[in-house]
mmCIF file of C-alpha atoms in Angstrom:
data_model
loop_
_atom_site.group_PDB
_atom_site.id
_atom_site.type_symbol
_atom_site.label_atom_id
_atom_site.label_comp_id
_atom_site.label_asym_id
_atom_site.label_seq_id
_atom_site.Cartn_x
_atom_site.Cartn_y
_atom_site.Cartn_z
ATOM 1 C CA MET A 1 -24.658 -50.037 15.706
ATOM 2 C CA ILE A 2 -23.710 -48.012 12.633
ATOM 3 C CA LEU A 3 -24.464 -44.289 12.697
ATOM 4 C CA ASN A 4 -25.213 -42.307 9.562
ATOM 5 C CA ILE A 5 -24.105 -38.684 10.129
ATOM 6 C CA SER A 6 -26.172 -37.819 8.153
ATOM 7 C CA GLY A 7 -28.449 -38.373 5.191
ATOM 8 C CA ARG A 8 -31.022 -35.951 6.595
ATOM 9 C CA THR A 9 -28.745 -32.933 6.990
ATOM 10 C CA ASP A 10 -25.073 -31.993 6.813
ATOM 11 C CA ILE A 11 -24.097 -32.323 10.476
ATOM 12 C CA VAL A 12 -20.387 -32.162 9.683
ATOM 13 C CA ALA A 13 -20.678 -28.876 7.766
ATOM 14 C CA PHE A 14 -23.056 -27.057 10.120
ATOM 15 C CA TYR A 15 -23.232 -28.838 13.466
ATOM 16 C CA THR A 16 -19.785 -30.205 14.300
ATOM 17 C CA PRO A 17 -19.568 -28.379 17.685
ATOM 18 C CA TRP A 18 -22.878 -29.999 18.688
ATOM 19 C CA LEU A 19 -21.649 -33.418 17.560
ATOM 20 C CA MET A 20 -18.445 -33.113 19.546
ATOM 21 C CA ASN A 21 -20.465 -32.164 22.632
ATOM 22 C CA ARG A 22 -22.620 -35.245 22.109
ATOM 23 C CA LEU A 23 -19.566 -37.459 21.817
ATOM 24 C CA LYS A 24 -18.145 -35.930 24.993
ATOM 25 C CA ASP A 25 -21.404 -36.549 26.889
ATOM 26 C CA GLY A 26 -21.633 -40.076 25.494
ATOM 27 C CA PHE A 27 -25.131 -40.030 24.033
ATOM 28 C CA VAL A 28 -27.459 -38.304 21.583
ATOM 29 C CA LEU A 29 -31.239 -37.936 21.410
ATOM 30 C CA VAL A 30 -32.879 -38.319 17.999
ATOM 31 C CA GLN A 31 -36.420 -37.279 17.194
ATOM 32 C CA ASN A 32 -38.667 -39.622 15.248
ATOM 33 C CA PRO A 33 -39.239 -37.683 11.987
ATOM 34 C CA PHE A 34 -42.884 -38.769 11.986
ATOM 35 C CA ASP A 35 -43.564 -38.104 15.680
ATOM 36 C CA PRO A 36 -41.407 -35.432 17.385
ATOM 37 C CA HIS A 37 -42.640 -36.580 20.808
ATOM 38 C CA GLN A 38 -40.848 -39.906 20.357
ATOM 39 C CA LEU A 39 -37.106 -39.779 21.005
ATOM 40 C CA SER A 40 -34.411 -42.410 20.674
ATOM 41 C CA ARG A 41 -31.487 -42.321 23.062
ATOM 42 C CA ILE A 42 -28.316 -43.594 21.420
ATOM 43 C CA SER A 43 -25.255 -44.350 23.529
ATOM 44 C CA PHE A 44 -21.967 -43.909 21.698
ATOM 45 C CA ASP A 45 -20.659 -46.894 23.654
ATOM 46 C CA GLU A 46 -22.854 -49.026 21.393
ATOM 47 C CA VAL A 47 -21.655 -47.439 18.137
ATOM 48 C CA ASP A 48 -19.333 -49.644 16.101
ATOM 49 C CA LEU A 49 -18.904 -47.398 13.060
ATOM 50 C CA ILE A 50 -19.720 -43.853 11.949
ATOM 51 C CA VAL A 51 -20.463 -43.088 8.306
ATOM 52 C CA PHE A 52 -19.887 -39.372 7.803
ATOM 53 C CA CYS A 53 -21.890 -38.030 4.851
ATOM 54 C CA THR A 54 -21.060 -34.422 4.029
ATOM 55 C CA LYS A 55 -20.400 -31.827 1.367
ATOM 56 C CA ASP A 56 -17.741 -30.112 3.450
ATOM 57 C CA PRO A 57 -15.559 -32.152 5.830
ATOM 58 C CA ARG A 58 -13.412 -29.207 6.918
ATOM 59 C CA PRO A 59 -15.139 -28.447 10.265
ATOM 60 C CA ILE A 60 -14.472 -31.916 11.635
ATOM 61 C CA LEU A 61 -10.889 -32.318 10.413
ATOM 62 C CA PRO A 62 -9.317 -30.997 13.665
ATOM 63 C CA TYR A 63 -11.188 -33.628 15.708
ATOM 64 C CA LEU A 64 -10.587 -36.802 13.725
ATOM 65 C CA ASP A 65 -7.371 -37.742 15.512
ATOM 66 C CA ILE A 66 -9.191 -37.830 18.859
ATOM 67 C CA LEU A 67 -12.286 -39.629 17.613
ATOM 68 C CA LYS A 68 -12.347 -43.051 19.283
ATOM 69 C CA ILE A 69 -15.076 -44.608 17.132
ATOM 70 C CA PRO A 70 -14.026 -46.042 13.730
ATOM 71 C CA PHE A 71 -15.316 -43.988 10.803
ATOM 72 C CA VAL A 72 -15.539 -43.734 7.044
ATOM 73 C CA PHE A 73 -16.389 -40.756 4.841
ATOM 74 C CA GLN A 74 -18.755 -40.320 1.910
ATOM 75 C CA ILE A 75 -18.338 -36.857 0.415
ATOM 76 C CA THR A 76 -20.714 -35.393 -2.129
ATOM 77 C CA LEU A 77 -18.896 -33.247 -4.659
ATOM 78 C CA THR A 78 -20.793 -32.044 -7.713
ATOM 79 C CA PRO A 79 -19.833 -29.598 -10.488
ATOM 80 C CA TYR A 80 -22.737 -27.223 -9.813
ATOM 81 C CA HIS A 81 -22.519 -23.537 -8.955
ATOM 82 C CA LYS A 82 -24.557 -21.200 -6.744
ATOM 83 C CA ASP A 83 -27.592 -21.416 -9.022
ATOM 84 C CA ILE A 84 -28.065 -25.023 -7.886
ATOM 85 C CA GLU A 85 -26.125 -25.180 -4.601
ATOM 86 C CA PRO A 86 -26.452 -21.670 -3.097
ATOM 87 C CA ASN A 87 -24.437 -22.183 0.089
ATOM 88 C CA VAL A 88 -22.006 -24.982 -0.688
ATOM 89 C CA SER A 89 -18.398 -23.957 -0.133
ATOM 90 C CA HIS A 90 -15.961 -23.386 -2.977
ATOM 91 C CA LYS A 91 -15.247 -26.708 -4.636
ATOM 92 C CA LYS A 92 -11.479 -26.164 -4.604
ATOM 93 C CA ASP A 93 -11.608 -25.923 -0.817
ATOM 94 C CA ILE A 94 -13.606 -29.152 -0.597
ATOM 95 C CA LEU A 95 -11.155 -30.882 -2.921
ATOM 96 C CA SER A 96 -8.270 -29.800 -0.709
ATOM 97 C CA SER A 97 -10.056 -31.157 2.349
ATOM 98 C CA ILE A 98 -10.504 -34.546 0.685
ATOM 99 C CA HIS A 99 -6.754 -34.704 0.186
ATOM 100 C CA LEU A 100 -6.288 -33.888 3.884
ATOM 101 C CA LEU A 101 -8.820 -36.564 4.850
ATOM 102 C CA LYS A 102 -6.796 -39.344 3.319
ATOM 103 C CA LYS A 103 -4.329 -39.511 6.231
ATOM 104 C CA HIS A 104 -7.192 -39.740 8.750
ATOM 105 C CA CYS A 105 -9.203 -42.434 6.975
ATOM 106 C CA ILE A 106 -7.627 -45.640 8.251
ATOM 107 C CA LEU A 107 -10.436 -48.104 7.445
ATOM 108 C CA ALA A 108 -10.974 -46.976 3.865
ATOM 109 C CA LYS A 109 -10.212 -44.070 1.581
ATOM 110 C CA PRO A 110 -12.917 -41.413 1.323
ATOM 111 C CA ILE A 111 -15.728 -42.292 -1.071
ATOM 112 C CA LEU A 112 -16.872 -39.607 -3.480
ATOM 113 C CA ARG A 113 -20.516 -39.142 -4.426
ATOM 114 C CA TYR A 114 -21.116 -37.442 -7.781
ATOM 115 C CA ASP A 115 -24.746 -37.144 -6.977
ATOM 116 C CA PRO A 116 -27.215 -36.257 -8.393
ATOM 117 C CA ILE A 117 -26.549 -35.851 -12.089
ATOM 118 C CA LEU A 118 -28.962 -33.368 -13.658
ATOM 119 C CA LEU A 119 -29.088 -31.844 -17.100
ATOM 120 C CA ASN A 120 -30.099 -28.377 -18.265
ATOM 121 C CA ASP A 121 -28.813 -25.717 -20.672
ATOM 122 C CA ARG A 122 -25.795 -25.003 -18.469
ATOM 123 C CA TYR A 123 -25.039 -28.445 -17.086
ATOM 124 C CA THR A 124 -24.902 -30.436 -20.295
ATOM 125 C CA ILE A 125 -23.591 -33.906 -21.012
ATOM 126 C CA SER A 126 -20.263 -32.492 -22.221
ATOM 127 C CA TYR A 127 -20.058 -30.305 -19.091
ATOM 128 C CA HIS A 128 -20.438 -33.362 -16.839
ATOM 129 C CA ILE A 129 -17.937 -35.385 -18.846
ATOM 130 C CA HIS A 130 -15.310 -32.655 -18.493
ATOM 131 C CA ALA A 131 -16.065 -32.074 -14.786
ATOM 132 C CA PHE A 132 -15.952 -35.767 -13.933
ATOM 133 C CA ASP A 133 -12.686 -36.261 -15.787
ATOM 134 C CA LYS A 134 -11.151 -33.320 -13.906
ATOM 135 C CA LEU A 135 -12.284 -34.809 -10.578
ATOM 136 C CA CYS A 136 -10.660 -38.134 -11.406
ATOM 137 C CA GLN A 137 -7.409 -36.368 -12.273
ATOM 138 C CA ASP A 138 -7.459 -34.349 -9.054
ATOM 139 C CA LEU A 139 -8.296 -37.309 -6.804
ATOM 140 C CA GLU A 140 -6.117 -40.057 -8.262
ATOM 141 C CA GLY A 141 -4.637 -42.021 -5.370
ATOM 142 C CA VAL A 142 -6.842 -40.202 -2.846
ATOM 143 C CA ILE A 143 -10.084 -42.107 -3.483
ATOM 144 C CA ASP A 144 -10.894 -45.571 -4.797
ATOM 145 C CA LYS A 145 -14.586 -45.226 -5.506
ATOM 146 C CA ILE A 146 -17.124 -42.781 -6.941
ATOM 147 C CA ILE A 147 -20.861 -43.362 -6.534
ATOM 148 C CA ILE A 148 -23.107 -41.768 -9.147
ATOM 149 C CA SER A 149 -26.857 -41.319 -9.353
ATOM 150 C CA PHE A 150 -29.328 -39.393 -11.487
ATOM 151 C CA VAL A 151 -31.686 -36.728 -10.192
ATOM 152 C CA ASP A 152 -35.035 -37.838 -8.745
ATOM 153 C CA ILE A 153 -38.087 -35.609 -8.839
ATOM 154 C CA TYR A 154 -38.541 -34.958 -5.130
ATOM 155 C CA LYS A 155 -40.886 -32.324 -3.678
ATOM 156 C CA ASN A 156 -38.018 -29.849 -3.483
ATOM 157 C CA VAL A 157 -37.091 -30.464 -7.121
ATOM 158 C CA LYS A 158 -40.657 -29.713 -8.212
ATOM 159 C CA LYS A 159 -40.636 -26.572 -6.097
ATOM 160 C CA HIS A 160 -37.488 -25.298 -7.859
ATOM 161 C CA GLN A 161 -38.327 -26.332 -11.403
ATOM 162 C CA GLN A 162 -38.008 -22.772 -12.677
ATOM 163 C CA GLU A 163 -34.447 -22.394 -11.342
ATOM 164 C CA LEU A 164 -33.366 -25.935 -12.210
ATOM 165 C CA ARG A 165 -34.721 -25.861 -15.790
ATOM 166 C CA LEU A 166 -34.297 -29.613 -15.917
ATOM 167 C CA LYS A 167 -34.102 -31.513 -19.156
ATOM 168 C CA PRO A 168 -35.297 -35.123 -19.015
ATOM 169 C CA ILE A 169 -32.385 -37.554 -18.811
ATOM 170 C CA GLN A 170 -32.858 -40.222 -21.448
ATOM 171 C CA GLU A 171 -31.360 -43.674 -21.151
ATOM 172 C CA THR A 172 -29.111 -42.869 -24.102
ATOM 173 C CA ASP A 173 -27.805 -39.846 -22.141
ATOM 174 C CA MET A 174 -26.985 -42.128 -19.222
ATOM 175 C CA PHE A 175 -25.119 -44.470 -21.545
ATOM 176 C CA VAL A 176 -23.005 -41.636 -22.987
ATOM 177 C CA LEU A 177 -22.149 -40.384 -19.503
ATOM 178 C CA ALA A 178 -21.434 -43.880 -18.219
ATOM 179 C CA ASP A 179 -19.056 -44.641 -21.064
ATOM 180 C CA ALA A 180 -17.105 -41.413 -20.534
ATOM 181 C CA PHE A 181 -17.119 -41.679 -16.737
ATOM 182 C CA SER A 182 -15.898 -45.255 -16.797
ATOM 183 C CA LYS A 183 -13.008 -44.406 -19.102
ATOM 184 C CA SER A 184 -11.930 -41.388 -17.037
ATOM 185 C CA ALA A 185 -12.100 -43.298 -13.756
ATOM 186 C CA SER A 186 -10.250 -46.294 -15.141
ATOM 187 C CA GLN A 187 -7.372 -44.098 -16.314
ATOM 188 C CA HIS A 188 -6.931 -42.937 -12.713
ATOM 189 C CA GLU A 189 -7.513 -46.312 -10.994
ATOM 190 C CA ILE A 190 -10.911 -45.353 -9.587
ATOM 191 C CA CYS A 191 -14.046 -47.537 -9.612
ATOM 192 C CA VAL A 192 -17.459 -46.110 -10.454
ATOM 193 C CA GLN A 193 -20.768 -47.577 -9.312
ATOM 194 C CA THR A 194 -24.407 -46.651 -9.016
ATOM 195 C CA CYS A 195 -26.491 -47.077 -5.882
ATOM 196 C CA PHE A 196 -30.060 -48.284 -6.344
ATOM 197 C CA GLU A 197 -30.364 -46.920 -9.877
ATOM 198 C CA LYS A 198 -32.818 -48.709 -12.150
ATOM 199 C CA VAL A 199 -30.674 -48.297 -15.243
ATOM 200 C CA ASP A 200 -28.081 -51.013 -15.807
ATOM 201 C CA LEU A 201 -24.706 -49.502 -16.690
ATOM 202 C CA SER A 202 -22.669 -52.656 -16.148
ATOM 203 C CA THR A 203 -21.910 -52.844 -19.880
ATOM 204 C CA PHE A 204 -19.761 -49.756 -19.348
ATOM 205 C CA GLY A 205 -17.997 -51.188 -16.308
ATOM 206 C CA ILE A 206 -20.238 -49.396 -13.817
ATOM 207 C CA PRO A 207 -21.960 -51.981 -11.597
ATOM 208 C CA GLN A 208 -25.115 -51.580 -9.545
ATOM 209 C CA ASN A 209 -23.954 -51.708 -5.952
ATOM 210 C CA VAL A 210 -24.703 -50.254 -2.517
ATOM 211 C CA CYS A 211 -23.213 -47.350 -0.566
ATOM 212 C CA LEU A 212 -22.213 -49.560 2.370
ATOM 213 C CA SER A 213 -22.722 -53.315 2.147
ATOM 214 C CA VAL A 214 -23.191 -55.879 4.906
ATOM 215 C CA GLU A 215 -19.840 -57.344 3.869
ATOM 216 C CA GLU A 216 -18.017 -54.002 4.133
ATOM 217 C CA ALA A 217 -19.594 -53.348 7.522
ATOM 218 C CA PHE A 218 -18.337 -56.738 8.701
ATOM 219 C CA ARG A 219 -14.839 -55.943 7.427
ATOM 220 C CA PHE A 220 -14.860 -52.628 9.320
ATOM 221 C CA THR A 221 -16.467 -53.840 12.570
ATOM 222 C CA GLY A 222 -16.165 -57.620 12.766
ATOM 223 C CA LYS A 223 -19.954 -57.775 13.196
ATOM 224 C CA ILE A 224 -22.725 -58.794 10.837
ATOM 225 C CA PHE A 225 -25.563 -56.280 10.648
ATOM 226 C CA PRO A 226 -28.844 -56.735 8.753
ATOM 227 C CA LYS A 227 -29.758 -54.851 5.613
ATOM 228 C CA TRP A 228 -31.548 -51.543 6.004
ATOM 229 C CA LYS A 229 -35.254 -52.314 6.363
ATOM 230 C CA ALA A 230 -36.315 -48.688 5.956
ATOM 231 C CA ARG A 231 -34.654 -48.498 2.537
ATOM 232 C CA PRO A 232 -34.934 -51.076 -0.238
ATOM 233 C CA CYS A 233 -31.468 -50.281 -1.640
ATOM 234 C CA GLY A 234 -29.610 -53.198 -0.026
ATOM 235 C CA CYS A 235 -27.294 -51.074 2.146
ATOM 236 C CA VAL A 236 -26.469 -52.214 5.656
ATOM 237 C CA GLU A 237 -28.774 -50.917 8.386
ATOM 238 C CA MET A 238 -27.707 -47.564 9.802
ATOM 239 C CA VAL A 239 -29.175 -45.135 12.320
ATOM 240 C CA ASP A 240 -29.446 -41.540 11.107
ATOM 241 C CA ILE A 241 -29.108 -38.943 13.880
ATOM 242 C CA GLY A 242 -30.006 -35.962 11.679
ATOM 243 C CA SER A 243 -33.234 -33.996 11.198
ATOM 244 C CA TYR A 244 -34.970 -32.925 8.000
ATOM 245 C CA ASN A 245 -35.168 -29.257 6.995
ATOM 246 C CA THR A 246 -32.031 -28.268 8.898
ATOM 247 C CA CYS A 247 -29.341 -28.023 6.201
ATOM 248 C CA SER A 248 -28.214 -24.553 5.166
ATOM 249 C CA HIS A 249 -26.660 -25.678 1.900
ATOM 250 C CA LEU A 250 -30.182 -25.265 0.422
ATOM 251 C CA CYS A 251 -29.373 -27.323 -2.656
ATOM 252 C CA LYS A 252 -32.315 -27.118 -5.026
ATOM 253 C CA TYR A 253 -32.382 -30.856 -5.750
ATOM 254 C CA CYS A 254 -32.279 -31.987 -2.096
ATOM 255 C CA TYR A 255 -34.756 -34.575 -0.778
ATOM 256 C CA ALA A 256 -34.095 -33.757 2.900
ATOM 257 C CA ASN A 257 -34.854 -30.019 2.650
ATOM 258 C CA TYR A 258 -38.254 -29.111 1.249
ATOM 259 C CA ASP A 259 -39.157 -25.956 3.210
ATOM 260 C CA GLU A 260 -36.554 -23.187 3.369
ATOM 261 C CA GLN A 261 -38.517 -21.240 5.990
ATOM 262 C CA SER A 262 -38.451 -24.312 8.221
ATOM 263 C CA VAL A 263 -34.707 -24.585 7.703
ATOM 264 C CA LYS A 264 -34.266 -21.017 8.913
ATOM 265 C CA SER A 265 -36.580 -21.576 11.880
ATOM 266 C CA ASN A 266 -34.946 -24.866 12.845
ATOM 267 C CA ARG A 267 -31.461 -23.421 12.626
ATOM 268 C CA SER A 268 -32.485 -20.644 15.004
ATOM 269 C CA ARG A 269 -33.558 -23.260 17.569
ATOM 270 C CA HIS A 270 -30.274 -25.149 17.456
ATOM 271 C CA ASP A 271 -28.358 -25.247 20.742
ATOM 272 C CA PRO A 272 -24.866 -26.817 20.553
ATOM 273 C CA LYS A 273 -25.254 -27.948 24.168
ATOM 274 C CA SER A 274 -28.633 -29.646 23.706
ATOM 275 C CA PRO A 275 -28.838 -33.456 23.427
ATOM 276 C CA LEU A 276 -31.158 -32.824 20.452
ATOM 277 C CA LEU A 277 -29.982 -31.421 17.154
ATOM 278 C CA ILE A 278 -32.900 -28.990 17.072
ATOM 279 C CA GLY A 279 -34.533 -27.557 20.175
ATOM 280 C CA THR A 280 -34.310 -28.761 23.764
ATOM 281 C CA LEU A 281 -35.860 -31.645 25.643
ATOM 282 C CA GLN A 282 -39.543 -31.129 26.518
ATOM 283 C CA ASN A 283 -41.543 -32.685 29.356
ATOM 284 C CA ASP A 284 -44.023 -34.409 27.018
ATOM 285 C CA GLN A 285 -41.347 -36.205 24.991
ATOM 286 C CA ILE A 286 -40.856 -39.930 25.500
ATOM 287 C CA ILE A 287 -37.300 -41.326 25.436
ATOM 288 C CA LYS A 288 -36.523 -44.927 24.544
ATOM 289 C CA ASP A 289 -33.058 -46.432 24.375
ATOM 290 C CA ARG A 290 -32.116 -47.553 20.887
ATOM 291 C CA HIS A 291 -30.405 -50.929 20.526
ATOM 292 C CA ASP A 292 -29.647 -52.421 17.124
ATOM 293 C CA HIS A 293 -29.701 -56.104 16.395
ATOM 294 C CA ILE A 294 -26.550 -57.831 15.231
ATOM 295 C CA ILE A 295 -26.651 -61.039 13.222
ATOM 296 C CA PHE A 296 -23.867 -63.445 14.146
ATOM 297 C CA LYS A 297 -22.725 -66.360 12.013
#
């Protein structure tokens, strides 16, 4: 089994003590996002790989040397300020933590996500080109890959249209960015790719690829897992142990947060000692053990 920790919330940034308690106890309970009465029980004995997805890896750094399960990191680092990402830590601190991560990441160097790319009067094409080039300079030799994507109009994006002041991203804009990004990355021996983007940027040396492929998962685990059925992107199947509306970064483009009052309420119900990320086990909840299928050659 491959765990995604997490695409639904930033467990590393806000819930590392809870995660370490779960690892110590050997299991975690995950609510079905469509039916909170249905719970999956995941045993860490069955976990072959953890994919940490975070905007701030610092809270988990002290624990990586004692983590017994193989892991890789995907770190989202954008050039936005508090107007877009109100509670994301200072980017210089995150950059420093990526440098520290390198010595812990045995399977693969950390992957950077420059995601999502949005345009407005402040965050212009030239702004992104400069910011991306600076990132490549700062992370030469520390990372091998950057994944880019363009902003999607999720519910939360619509809700924050006034603050975001988005300008439509034309295909020609994407081409200009792709050309500049590719050149900057190449100068610093970094590959750039998209993940499930409709636009084809391969002419600029930026292929359409996936965040974690079946082939990469096999290289990391020695097992062949199926592709993710719940997502049509082509990534390998992963199990997300997070919950929606629980991330205090409150980024205004986020797909996983769409109700800030719910975020506040959910955070208040978090118990680091509970087997659930939010709340405690109730008598009317049904627990089923989760077992993933593995495809063998």
